[in-house]
Short mmCIF file of C-alpha atoms in Angstrom, two decimals:
data_model
loop_
_atom_site.label_atom_id
_atom_site.label_comp_id
_atom_site.label_asym_id
_atom_site.label_seq_id
_atom_site.Cartn_x
_atom_site.Cartn_y
_atom_site.Cartn_z
CA MET A 100 101.04 107.73 110.84
CA ALA A 101 101.82 110.84 112.83
CA SER A 102 98.80 112.14 114.68
CA VAL A 103 97.88 114.86 117.13
CA ALA A 104 95.29 114.86 119.99
CA LEU A 105 92.65 117.52 119.75
CA SER A 106 89.88 118.46 122.09
CA GLU A 107 86.22 118.37 120.92
CA ALA A 108 86.02 122.15 120.98
CA GLU A 109 89.13 122.38 118.72
CA LYS A 110 87.57 119.87 116.21
CA VAL A 111 84.23 121.73 116.14
CA TYR A 112 86.21 124.99 115.39
CA ILE A 113 88.18 123.43 112.50
CA VAL A 114 85.09 121.61 111.06
CA HIS A 115 82.97 124.79 111.08
CA GLY A 116 85.76 126.79 109.54
CA VAL A 117 86.08 124.41 106.64
CA GLN A 118 82.39 124.54 105.95
CA GLU A 119 82.89 128.35 105.47
CA ASP A 120 85.94 127.74 103.20
CA LEU A 121 88.17 129.33 105.87
CA ARG A 122 90.83 127.17 107.44
CA VAL A 123 92.71 127.77 110.68
CA ASP A 124 95.76 129.11 108.85
CA GLY A 125 93.77 131.38 106.59
CA ARG A 126 93.81 129.10 103.50
CA GLY A 127 90.71 128.18 101.40
CA CYS A 128 89.71 124.50 100.97
CA GLU A 129 91.74 124.10 97.69
CA ASP A 130 94.85 125.90 98.70
CA TYR A 131 98.31 124.31 99.35
CA ARG A 132 100.77 125.52 101.87
CA CYS A 133 104.10 127.00 100.56
CA VAL A 134 106.12 124.25 98.98
CA GLU A 135 109.91 124.43 99.11
CA VAL A 136 111.77 122.33 96.53
CA GLU A 137 115.57 121.87 96.20
CA THR A 138 117.22 119.42 93.91
CA ASP A 139 120.71 117.88 93.81
CA VAL A 140 121.10 118.02 97.59
CA VAL A 141 122.91 114.70 98.10
CA SER A 142 126.29 114.32 96.33
CA ASN A 143 126.62 110.49 96.05
CA THR A 144 123.42 109.94 94.30
CA SER A 145 122.29 109.91 90.59
CA GLY A 146 119.66 112.47 91.53
CA SER A 147 118.07 113.83 94.69
CA ALA A 148 115.53 116.34 96.06
CA ARG A 149 114.28 117.76 99.29
CA VAL A 150 110.79 119.00 99.77
CA LYS A 151 109.34 121.07 102.61
CA LEU A 152 105.53 121.38 102.77
CA GLY A 153 104.55 123.24 105.93
CA HIS A 154 106.10 121.15 108.70
CA THR A 155 106.48 118.12 106.47
CA ASP A 156 110.07 117.55 105.37
CA ILE A 157 111.04 114.81 102.80
CA LEU A 158 114.41 113.86 101.34
CA VAL A 159 114.61 111.62 98.25
CA GLY A 160 117.68 110.11 96.73
CA VAL A 161 117.81 108.00 93.48
CA LYS A 162 120.59 105.67 92.75
CA ALA A 163 120.99 104.14 89.20
CA GLU A 164 122.62 100.70 89.15
CA MET A 165 123.04 98.08 86.41
CA GLY A 166 121.07 94.87 86.81
CA THR A 167 119.13 92.32 84.97
CA PRO A 168 115.67 92.95 83.55
CA LYS A 169 112.67 91.07 85.00
CA LEU A 170 111.62 87.88 83.20
CA GLU A 171 108.18 89.13 82.39
CA LYS A 172 109.50 92.49 81.01
CA PRO A 173 112.85 91.66 79.33
CA ASN A 174 113.20 94.99 77.44
CA GLU A 175 112.45 97.31 80.42
CA GLY A 176 114.34 98.66 83.42
CA TYR A 177 112.47 99.17 86.62
CA LEU A 178 112.26 101.15 89.90
CA GLU A 179 112.60 99.90 93.40
CA PHE A 180 111.28 101.99 96.32
CA PHE A 181 112.37 102.06 99.97
CA VAL A 182 110.79 104.41 102.55
CA ASP A 183 112.48 105.16 105.85
CA CYS A 184 110.32 106.75 108.56
CA SER A 185 113.00 108.48 110.76
CA ALA A 186 112.18 108.37 114.52
CA ASN A 187 113.29 112.02 114.48
CA ALA A 188 110.04 112.77 112.38
CA THR A 189 107.72 111.65 115.22
CA PRO A 190 108.15 109.52 118.38
CA GLU A 191 105.52 107.16 116.99
CA PHE A 192 108.09 105.88 114.41
CA GLU A 193 110.50 104.61 117.14
CA GLY A 194 111.34 100.85 116.98
CA ARG A 195 109.19 99.21 114.28
CA GLY A 196 106.53 101.97 114.55
CA GLY A 197 107.21 103.42 111.06
CA ASP A 198 107.52 100.13 109.18
CA ASP A 199 103.88 99.74 108.35
CA LEU A 200 103.68 103.31 107.15
CA GLY A 201 106.84 102.88 105.13
CA MET A 202 105.45 99.79 103.48
CA GLU A 203 102.20 101.57 102.72
CA ILE A 204 103.84 104.55 101.10
CA ALA A 205 106.19 102.20 99.01
CA ASN A 206 103.20 100.21 97.80
CA THR A 207 101.35 103.32 96.77
CA LEU A 208 104.53 104.52 94.82
CA TYR A 209 104.71 101.09 93.17
CA ARG A 210 101.05 101.33 92.09
CA ILE A 211 101.64 104.78 90.55
CA PHE A 212 104.87 103.74 88.63
CA ASN A 213 103.41 100.50 87.51
CA ASN A 214 101.53 102.57 85.02
CA LYS A 215 103.42 102.33 81.61
CA GLY A 216 102.65 106.01 80.91
CA SER A 217 104.51 107.35 84.05
CA ILE A 218 108.13 106.73 82.86
CA ASP A 219 109.60 105.34 79.75
CA LEU A 220 110.98 102.15 81.30
CA LYS A 221 112.13 100.91 77.82
CA SER A 222 114.75 103.81 77.87
CA LEU A 223 116.28 102.06 80.94
CA CYS A 224 117.03 98.90 79.01
CA ILE A 225 120.64 98.49 77.84
CA SER A 226 120.35 95.06 76.16
CA PRO A 227 117.11 93.07 76.25
CA ARG A 228 117.12 90.14 78.77
CA GLU A 229 120.73 90.89 79.89
CA HIS A 230 121.33 94.38 81.18
CA CYS A 231 119.10 97.33 82.29
CA TRP A 232 119.21 100.27 84.69
CA ILE A 233 117.48 99.82 88.11
CA LEU A 234 116.59 103.04 89.77
CA TYR A 235 116.67 102.68 93.64
CA VAL A 236 114.51 105.41 95.02
CA ASP A 237 115.07 106.02 98.69
CA VAL A 238 112.50 108.21 100.64
CA LEU A 239 113.50 109.58 104.04
CA LEU A 240 110.83 111.20 106.24
CA LEU A 241 112.59 113.78 108.25
CA GLU A 242 109.47 115.52 109.72
CA CYS A 243 105.77 114.86 109.65
CA GLY A 244 103.42 117.80 109.56
CA GLY A 245 100.38 116.36 107.59
CA ASN A 246 99.86 115.49 104.03
CA LEU A 247 102.76 112.92 103.60
CA PHE A 248 101.75 111.41 100.28
CA ASP A 249 101.51 114.66 98.36
CA ALA A 250 105.01 115.88 99.67
CA ILE A 251 106.62 112.46 98.90
CA SER A 252 105.16 112.39 95.33
CA ILE A 253 106.45 115.89 94.68
CA ALA A 254 109.95 114.95 96.11
CA VAL A 255 110.09 111.73 93.99
CA LYS A 256 109.16 113.55 90.81
CA ALA A 257 111.77 116.32 91.50
CA ALA A 258 114.42 113.72 92.28
CA LEU A 259 113.68 111.80 89.03
CA PHE A 260 113.84 115.01 87.13
CA ASN A 261 117.37 115.65 88.64
CA THR A 262 118.56 112.07 87.92
CA ARG A 263 121.35 111.66 85.48
CA ILE A 264 122.10 108.16 84.16
CA PRO A 265 125.48 107.49 82.42
CA ARG A 266 125.25 106.86 78.77
CA VAL A 267 126.45 103.28 77.85
CA ARG A 268 127.25 101.56 74.63
CA VAL A 269 126.96 97.74 74.07
CA LEU A 270 130.08 96.52 72.03
CA GLU A 271 129.89 93.05 70.40
CA ASP A 272 133.06 91.29 69.28
CA GLU A 273 133.38 88.66 66.52
CA GLU A 274 132.58 85.72 68.81
CA GLY A 275 129.30 87.36 69.83
CA SER A 276 130.24 88.19 73.40
CA LYS A 277 129.03 91.67 74.58
CA ASP A 278 130.97 94.29 76.45
CA ILE A 279 129.47 97.36 78.10
CA GLU A 280 131.31 100.65 77.76
CA LEU A 281 130.41 103.59 80.00
CA SER A 282 131.11 107.11 78.72
CA ASP A 283 134.09 108.87 80.32
CA ASP A 284 132.33 112.21 79.98
CA PRO A 285 130.39 112.91 83.27
CA TYR A 286 128.17 115.30 81.22
CA ASP A 287 127.30 112.56 78.67
CA CYS A 288 124.13 111.38 80.48
CA ILE A 289 120.51 110.45 79.85
CA GLN A 290 117.92 112.55 81.56
CA LEU A 291 114.55 110.97 82.32
CA SER A 292 111.37 112.49 81.05
CA VAL A 293 109.08 113.12 83.98
CA GLU A 294 106.42 114.98 82.13
CA ASN A 295 103.90 112.17 82.70
CA VAL A 296 104.95 111.28 86.25
CA PRO A 297 101.83 111.91 88.33
CA CYS A 298 101.64 113.73 91.65
CA ILE A 299 99.36 112.61 94.39
CA VAL A 300 96.65 114.98 95.61
CA THR A 301 95.21 113.93 98.94
CA LEU A 302 91.69 115.17 99.66
CA CYS A 303 90.48 114.89 103.20
CA LYS A 304 86.75 114.84 103.91
CA ILE A 305 85.89 117.19 106.78
CA GLY A 306 82.27 117.51 107.59
CA TYR A 307 80.40 117.99 104.26
CA ARG A 308 83.39 119.36 102.48
CA HIS A 309 86.93 118.30 101.51
CA VAL A 310 90.35 120.03 101.81
CA VAL A 311 93.69 119.59 100.03
CA ASP A 312 97.02 119.69 101.89
CA ALA A 313 95.53 118.94 105.37
CA THR A 314 97.56 119.75 108.40
CA LEU A 315 97.91 117.21 111.18
CA GLN A 316 95.18 118.95 113.05
CA GLU A 317 92.81 118.76 110.00
CA GLU A 318 93.79 115.12 109.55
CA ALA A 319 92.59 114.48 113.15
CA CYS A 320 89.10 115.80 112.15
CA SER A 321 88.85 113.66 109.08
CA LEU A 322 87.56 110.01 108.97
CA ALA A 323 88.17 109.35 105.32
CA SER A 324 90.55 110.63 102.52
CA LEU A 325 90.97 110.01 98.93
CA LEU A 326 94.45 109.76 97.25
CA VAL A 327 94.27 110.79 93.70
CA ALA A 328 97.29 110.39 91.36
CA VAL A 329 96.99 113.11 88.67
CA THR A 330 99.23 113.77 85.60
CA SER A 331 100.07 117.20 84.31
CA LYS A 332 97.23 116.90 81.78
CA GLY A 333 94.71 116.26 84.52
CA VAL A 334 94.39 112.40 83.91
CA VAL A 335 93.74 110.21 86.98
CA THR A 336 96.10 107.21 86.93
CA CYS A 337 95.40 105.77 90.34
CA MET A 338 93.01 106.24 93.27
CA ARG A 339 93.00 105.01 96.77
CA LYS A 340 90.72 105.62 99.79
CA VAL A 341 92.27 105.70 103.22
CA GLY A 342 90.69 106.05 106.70
CA LYS A 343 87.99 104.30 108.62
CA GLY A 344 85.11 106.44 107.37
CA SER A 345 83.04 105.97 104.23
CA LEU A 346 82.67 108.09 101.15
CA ASP A 347 79.49 108.38 99.09
CA PRO A 348 79.74 108.30 95.25
CA GLU A 349 78.84 111.98 94.84
CA SER A 350 81.69 112.98 97.27
CA ILE A 351 84.15 110.72 95.46
CA PHE A 352 83.18 112.34 92.05
CA GLU A 353 83.51 115.90 93.61
CA MET A 354 86.91 115.04 95.16
CA MET A 355 88.23 113.54 91.86
CA GLU A 356 87.26 116.71 90.00
CA THR A 357 89.00 118.83 92.72
CA GLY A 358 91.95 116.54 92.58
CA LYS A 359 92.27 116.97 88.77
CA ARG A 360 91.98 120.72 89.07
CA VAL A 361 94.37 121.17 91.85
CA GLY A 362 96.77 118.67 90.40
CA LYS A 363 97.18 120.41 87.11
CA VAL A 364 98.09 123.72 88.86
CA LEU A 365 100.57 121.79 91.13
CA HIS A 366 102.35 120.23 88.13
CA THR A 367 102.58 123.49 86.35
CA SER A 368 104.16 125.27 89.31
CA LEU A 369 106.57 122.35 89.95
CA GLN A 370 107.64 121.96 86.36
CA SER A 371 108.40 125.67 86.00
CA LEU A 372 110.31 125.67 89.32
CA LEU A 373 112.35 122.62 88.28
CA HIS A 374 113.20 124.08 84.85
CA LYS A 375 114.11 127.38 86.40
CA GLU A 376 116.45 125.74 88.88
CA GLU A 377 118.06 123.69 86.06
CA SER A 378 118.66 126.74 83.97
CA LEU A 379 120.79 128.28 86.73
CA GLY A 380 123.28 125.37 86.39
CA PRO A 381 126.24 125.05 88.72
CA LYS A 382 125.94 128.72 89.58
CA ARG A 383 122.87 128.34 91.65
CA GLN A 384 123.22 128.77 95.37
CA LYS A 385 122.49 125.60 97.35
CA VAL A 386 120.64 125.84 100.50
CA GLY A 387 120.91 122.17 101.75
CA PHE A 388 120.04 121.24 105.26
CA LEU A 389 121.35 124.39 107.01
CA GLY A 390 119.04 126.92 105.27
#
């Protein structure tokens, strides 16, 4: 993962500030940096989104393709995740440097979306055991400025909200053979319900307190973090501890409660922003990569 070298004096300054609920950039311990979200930024995808969180920049594209359901889940579609850590994001990703991090992020996303409540996978089934929609979710890390997991989860949720899947009909002839007919109308699409898709809230333990949306400098002062996947209703669906340090049970409980509280506010802001952007329709001004 991207990291930054700090002197002992800088670490002491950051840690002491956190104890007083005053971070280097003026935020409190439970405050996020400004999040910029833009959907429908890549033309040849079924859905896409770009998220900028401080100096962290993430692009997500979703491609819907027809495939065969998995044997153990014959009446469901499924999602496949691929994470590309661009060497432009940080020199540490050159060569195979970003592969381990990419695999770690993809596995975390699989864990979150393995939960039946996240997305209605049955709505992706076209005909049981034969045809279903597979959503290929490609995540590209353009820049790393701390708090990767949160930014990626926001971008994935926004891209899935933006995803449009063509409506199909299964026609059966007298001999029993099936034909799939795609609608000619480009606006005749299925939109996924992302209401229950969780967002990740990463809580970094710094000294005796914890902070959300840590910068690279704050991450360098933290030995242990807790990743909490929270739904819009404040339900924790998945939890994972990262880092070399340890967390005592009391800290974990406090961090979970903070994660639920912060996560609900994050969801409310994101949902209102996504619906506002959608209501503008084709008239909205697109910023894209040059903004």
